[in-house]
Short mmCIF file of N, CA and C in Angstrom, two decimals:
data_model
loop_
_atom_site.label_atom_id
_atom_site.label_comp_id
_atom_site.label_asym_id
_atom_site.label_seq_id
_atom_site.Cartn_x
_atom_site.Cartn_y
_atom_site.Cartn_z
N MET M 1 116.71 64.70 70.82
CA MET M 1 117.27 66.02 70.90
C MET M 1 116.15 67.07 71.06
N ALA M 2 115.08 66.90 70.32
CA ALA M 2 113.97 67.85 70.40
C ALA M 2 113.33 67.83 71.78
N VAL M 3 113.22 66.64 72.37
CA VAL M 3 112.63 66.52 73.70
C VAL M 3 113.51 67.20 74.73
N ALA M 4 114.81 67.05 74.60
CA ALA M 4 115.75 67.69 75.53
C ALA M 4 115.66 69.22 75.42
N CYS M 5 115.59 69.71 74.21
CA CYS M 5 115.46 71.17 74.00
C CYS M 5 114.16 71.68 74.58
N ALA M 6 113.08 70.94 74.38
CA ALA M 6 111.79 71.35 74.93
C ALA M 6 111.83 71.36 76.45
N ALA M 7 112.48 70.38 77.05
CA ALA M 7 112.59 70.32 78.51
C ALA M 7 113.39 71.51 79.04
N VAL M 8 114.45 71.87 78.37
CA VAL M 8 115.26 73.03 78.78
C VAL M 8 114.44 74.31 78.67
N LEU M 9 113.70 74.45 77.59
CA LEU M 9 112.86 75.65 77.41
C LEU M 9 111.79 75.73 78.49
N VAL M 10 111.20 74.62 78.86
CA VAL M 10 110.18 74.60 79.92
C VAL M 10 110.81 74.98 81.25
N ALA M 11 112.00 74.47 81.53
CA ALA M 11 112.68 74.79 82.79
C ALA M 11 113.04 76.28 82.85
N VAL M 12 113.53 76.81 81.75
CA VAL M 12 113.88 78.24 81.72
C VAL M 12 112.63 79.10 81.88
N ALA M 13 111.55 78.72 81.22
CA ALA M 13 110.30 79.48 81.33
C ALA M 13 109.77 79.43 82.76
N ALA M 14 109.86 78.29 83.41
CA ALA M 14 109.41 78.17 84.80
C ALA M 14 110.24 79.05 85.72
N ALA M 15 111.54 79.10 85.50
CA ALA M 15 112.42 79.94 86.32
C ALA M 15 112.10 81.42 86.12
N VAL M 16 111.88 81.81 84.89
CA VAL M 16 111.54 83.22 84.61
C VAL M 16 110.22 83.59 85.26
N LEU M 17 109.24 82.72 85.17
CA LEU M 17 107.94 83.00 85.80
C LEU M 17 108.06 83.09 87.32
N ALA M 18 108.91 82.28 87.91
CA ALA M 18 109.12 82.35 89.37
C ALA M 18 109.74 83.68 89.77
N VAL M 19 110.73 84.13 89.03
CA VAL M 19 111.38 85.41 89.33
C VAL M 19 110.40 86.56 89.16
N VAL M 20 109.61 86.52 88.11
CA VAL M 20 108.61 87.56 87.87
C VAL M 20 107.57 87.57 89.00
N GLY M 21 107.17 86.39 89.45
CA GLY M 21 106.20 86.30 90.55
C GLY M 21 106.74 86.90 91.84
N VAL M 22 107.99 86.64 92.15
CA VAL M 22 108.61 87.20 93.36
C VAL M 22 108.71 88.72 93.24
N ALA M 23 109.13 89.19 92.08
CA ALA M 23 109.26 90.63 91.88
C ALA M 23 107.91 91.32 91.98
N ASP M 24 106.87 90.71 91.43
CA ASP M 24 105.53 91.29 91.50
C ASP M 24 105.04 91.34 92.95
N THR M 25 105.25 90.28 93.69
CA THR M 25 104.82 90.25 95.09
C THR M 25 105.59 91.27 95.91
N ARG M 26 106.86 91.42 95.65
CA ARG M 26 107.68 92.42 96.35
C ARG M 26 107.16 93.83 96.06
N GLN M 27 106.81 94.09 94.82
CA GLN M 27 106.29 95.41 94.45
C GLN M 27 104.95 95.67 95.12
N ARG M 28 104.07 94.66 95.17
CA ARG M 28 102.78 94.82 95.83
C ARG M 28 102.95 95.08 97.33
N ALA M 29 103.92 94.41 97.93
CA ALA M 29 104.18 94.63 99.37
C ALA M 29 104.68 96.04 99.62
N ALA M 30 105.59 96.53 98.78
CA ALA M 30 106.10 97.89 98.94
C ALA M 30 105.00 98.93 98.76
N LEU M 31 104.14 98.72 97.78
CA LEU M 31 103.03 99.65 97.56
C LEU M 31 102.07 99.65 98.74
N ALA M 32 101.72 98.47 99.23
CA ALA M 32 100.81 98.39 100.37
C ALA M 32 101.42 99.04 101.60
N ALA M 33 102.72 98.85 101.82
CA ALA M 33 103.39 99.46 102.97
C ALA M 33 103.40 100.98 102.85
N ASP M 34 103.70 101.49 101.68
CA ASP M 34 103.72 102.94 101.48
C ASP M 34 102.35 103.56 101.71
N LEU M 35 101.33 102.95 101.14
CA LEU M 35 99.98 103.50 101.29
C LEU M 35 99.50 103.41 102.74
N ALA M 36 99.82 102.32 103.42
CA ALA M 36 99.42 102.17 104.82
C ALA M 36 100.15 103.19 105.70
N ALA M 37 101.43 103.44 105.42
CA ALA M 37 102.18 104.43 106.19
C ALA M 37 101.60 105.83 105.99
N LEU M 38 101.22 106.14 104.77
CA LEU M 38 100.60 107.44 104.51
C LEU M 38 99.26 107.57 105.24
N ALA M 39 98.49 106.49 105.26
CA ALA M 39 97.20 106.51 105.97
C ALA M 39 97.42 106.71 107.47
N ALA M 40 98.41 106.04 108.02
CA ALA M 40 98.70 106.19 109.46
C ALA M 40 99.18 107.59 109.77
N ALA M 41 100.05 108.13 108.94
CA ALA M 41 100.56 109.49 109.18
C ALA M 41 99.44 110.52 109.07
N ASP M 42 98.50 110.27 108.18
CA ASP M 42 97.38 111.19 108.01
C ASP M 42 96.49 111.22 109.25
N ARG M 43 96.41 110.10 109.96
CA ARG M 43 95.57 110.00 111.16
C ARG M 43 96.38 110.13 112.45
N ALA M 44 97.63 110.56 112.36
CA ALA M 44 98.52 110.61 113.52
C ALA M 44 97.98 111.49 114.64
N LEU M 45 97.33 112.58 114.31
CA LEU M 45 96.82 113.49 115.34
C LEU M 45 95.68 112.88 116.15
N LEU M 46 95.07 111.81 115.63
CA LEU M 46 93.97 111.16 116.34
C LEU M 46 94.46 110.09 117.30
N GLY M 47 95.76 109.86 117.35
CA GLY M 47 96.33 108.89 118.27
C GLY M 47 96.84 107.64 117.57
N PRO M 48 97.72 106.91 118.25
CA PRO M 48 98.33 105.74 117.62
C PRO M 48 97.34 104.63 117.29
N GLU M 49 96.36 104.43 118.14
CA GLU M 49 95.40 103.35 117.89
C GLU M 49 94.60 103.61 116.62
N THR M 50 94.10 104.81 116.47
CA THR M 50 93.33 105.18 115.27
C THR M 50 94.22 105.15 114.03
N ALA M 51 95.44 105.65 114.17
CA ALA M 51 96.36 105.67 113.03
C ALA M 51 96.68 104.26 112.56
N CYS M 52 96.95 103.36 113.49
CA CYS M 52 97.29 101.98 113.12
C CYS M 52 96.08 101.22 112.59
N GLU M 53 94.90 101.51 113.10
CA GLU M 53 93.69 100.90 112.55
C GLU M 53 93.48 101.32 111.10
N SER M 54 93.71 102.58 110.83
CA SER M 54 93.59 103.08 109.47
C SER M 54 94.63 102.41 108.56
N ALA M 55 95.85 102.27 109.06
CA ALA M 55 96.90 101.62 108.28
C ALA M 55 96.54 100.16 108.00
N ALA M 56 95.97 99.48 108.99
CA ALA M 56 95.60 98.08 108.81
C ALA M 56 94.52 97.94 107.74
N ARG M 57 93.55 98.85 107.74
CA ARG M 57 92.49 98.80 106.73
C ARG M 57 93.05 99.02 105.33
N VAL M 58 93.94 99.98 105.20
CA VAL M 58 94.53 100.27 103.89
C VAL M 58 95.39 99.11 103.42
N ALA M 59 96.18 98.54 104.33
CA ALA M 59 97.01 97.39 103.96
C ALA M 59 96.14 96.22 103.51
N GLU M 60 95.08 95.97 104.25
CA GLU M 60 94.18 94.87 103.90
C GLU M 60 93.52 95.09 102.54
N ALA M 61 93.15 96.33 102.26
CA ALA M 61 92.53 96.66 100.98
C ALA M 61 93.50 96.44 99.82
N ASN M 62 94.79 96.43 100.12
CA ASN M 62 95.81 96.22 99.09
C ASN M 62 96.40 94.82 99.14
N GLY M 63 95.71 93.91 99.81
CA GLY M 63 96.14 92.51 99.81
C GLY M 63 97.29 92.20 100.74
N ALA M 64 97.50 93.04 101.75
CA ALA M 64 98.60 92.84 102.70
C ALA M 64 98.06 92.74 104.11
N ARG M 65 98.93 92.33 105.01
CA ARG M 65 98.57 92.23 106.43
C ARG M 65 99.56 93.10 107.20
N LEU M 66 99.04 94.00 108.03
CA LEU M 66 99.88 94.86 108.85
C LEU M 66 100.52 94.01 109.94
N THR M 67 101.85 93.99 110.00
CA THR M 67 102.54 93.17 110.99
C THR M 67 103.15 93.99 112.12
N ARG M 68 103.40 95.28 111.87
CA ARG M 68 103.97 96.14 112.90
C ARG M 68 103.57 97.57 112.59
N CYS M 69 103.21 98.31 113.63
CA CYS M 69 102.83 99.71 113.45
C CYS M 69 103.30 100.50 114.67
N ALA M 70 104.07 101.52 114.42
CA ALA M 70 104.55 102.39 115.50
C ALA M 70 104.37 103.84 115.06
N LEU M 71 103.97 104.66 115.99
CA LEU M 71 103.77 106.07 115.70
C LEU M 71 104.63 106.87 116.66
N ALA M 72 105.55 107.65 116.13
CA ALA M 72 106.45 108.47 116.95
C ALA M 72 105.71 109.70 117.46
N ALA M 73 106.31 110.36 118.43
CA ALA M 73 105.69 111.54 119.02
C ALA M 73 105.51 112.66 118.00
N ASP M 74 106.37 112.72 116.99
CA ASP M 74 106.26 113.76 115.97
C ASP M 74 105.29 113.39 114.85
N GLY M 75 104.61 112.25 114.99
CA GLY M 75 103.60 111.85 114.02
C GLY M 75 104.11 110.99 112.88
N VAL M 76 105.37 110.59 112.94
CA VAL M 76 105.92 109.76 111.87
C VAL M 76 105.49 108.31 112.11
N ALA M 77 104.87 107.73 111.10
CA ALA M 77 104.42 106.34 111.17
C ALA M 77 105.50 105.44 110.60
N ASP M 78 105.81 104.38 111.32
CA ASP M 78 106.81 103.40 110.89
C ASP M 78 106.13 102.03 110.99
N LEU M 79 105.96 101.36 109.85
CA LEU M 79 105.21 100.11 109.89
C LEU M 79 105.76 99.09 108.91
N SER M 80 105.31 97.86 109.11
CA SER M 80 105.68 96.75 108.23
C SER M 80 104.41 96.01 107.83
N VAL M 81 104.43 95.48 106.61
CA VAL M 81 103.32 94.67 106.12
C VAL M 81 103.89 93.38 105.54
N ALA M 82 103.02 92.39 105.39
CA ALA M 82 103.40 91.13 104.76
C ALA M 82 102.38 90.79 103.69
N VAL M 83 102.87 90.31 102.56
CA VAL M 83 102.01 89.88 101.46
C VAL M 83 102.34 88.42 101.18
N SER M 84 101.33 87.58 101.18
CA SER M 84 101.51 86.16 100.87
C SER M 84 101.18 85.92 99.41
N ALA M 85 102.04 85.15 98.77
CA ALA M 85 101.81 84.80 97.37
C ALA M 85 101.43 83.33 97.28
N ALA M 86 100.41 83.06 96.53
CA ALA M 86 99.99 81.68 96.32
C ALA M 86 100.65 81.14 95.06
N GLY M 87 100.62 79.88 94.93
CA GLY M 87 101.21 79.26 93.74
C GLY M 87 101.80 77.92 94.10
N ASN M 88 102.69 77.44 93.25
CA ASN M 88 103.32 76.15 93.50
C ASN M 88 104.17 76.18 94.77
N VAL M 89 104.84 77.29 95.01
CA VAL M 89 105.67 77.45 96.20
C VAL M 89 105.20 78.72 96.92
N PRO M 90 104.28 78.58 97.88
CA PRO M 90 103.79 79.77 98.58
C PRO M 90 104.91 80.41 99.41
N PHE M 91 104.95 81.72 99.41
CA PHE M 91 105.94 82.45 100.17
C PHE M 91 105.34 83.77 100.63
N THR M 92 106.00 84.41 101.58
CA THR M 92 105.55 85.69 102.11
C THR M 92 106.66 86.71 101.94
N VAL M 93 106.28 87.90 101.50
CA VAL M 93 107.23 89.00 101.33
C VAL M 93 106.85 90.11 102.30
N ALA M 94 107.83 90.64 103.00
CA ALA M 94 107.60 91.73 103.95
C ALA M 94 108.16 93.03 103.37
N ALA M 95 107.54 94.13 103.76
CA ALA M 95 108.02 95.45 103.36
C ALA M 95 107.82 96.42 104.51
N ARG M 96 108.70 97.39 104.60
CA ARG M 96 108.63 98.40 105.67
C ARG M 96 108.55 99.78 105.03
N SER M 97 107.82 100.68 105.69
CA SER M 97 107.70 102.03 105.17
C SER M 97 107.53 103.01 106.32
N ARG M 98 107.93 104.26 106.06
CA ARG M 98 107.77 105.35 107.01
C ARG M 98 107.15 106.53 106.31
N ALA M 99 106.32 107.27 107.03
CA ALA M 99 105.71 108.48 106.45
C ALA M 99 105.44 109.45 107.57
N GLY M 100 105.55 110.73 107.27
CA GLY M 100 105.28 111.77 108.24
C GLY M 100 103.94 112.43 107.99
N PRO M 101 103.49 113.21 108.95
CA PRO M 101 102.19 113.87 108.79
C PRO M 101 102.21 114.89 107.67
N PRO M 102 101.03 115.15 107.09
CA PRO M 102 100.97 116.11 105.98
C PRO M 102 101.26 117.52 106.43
#
């Protein structure tokens, strides 16, 4: 009986840790996307290439990879990033963000 209870507790703990890991990765992806979008919008007047390069650097500094970057004529940056999580079951979380010029 004690072994069965211990096995159930281990399984529940593993499930909780998996959910927490996914939530943490999702939050990191959202943060990286927001910061990268702000960086791109800040550089919008310098052109789309410069703006997206700046966004890529910021995303990389936050552990993400810029997967899409678009800059509208009004300077609004619309981009997506991906964050890969390591562990027993590696997975990738994507996030999208938009930001306008200051």
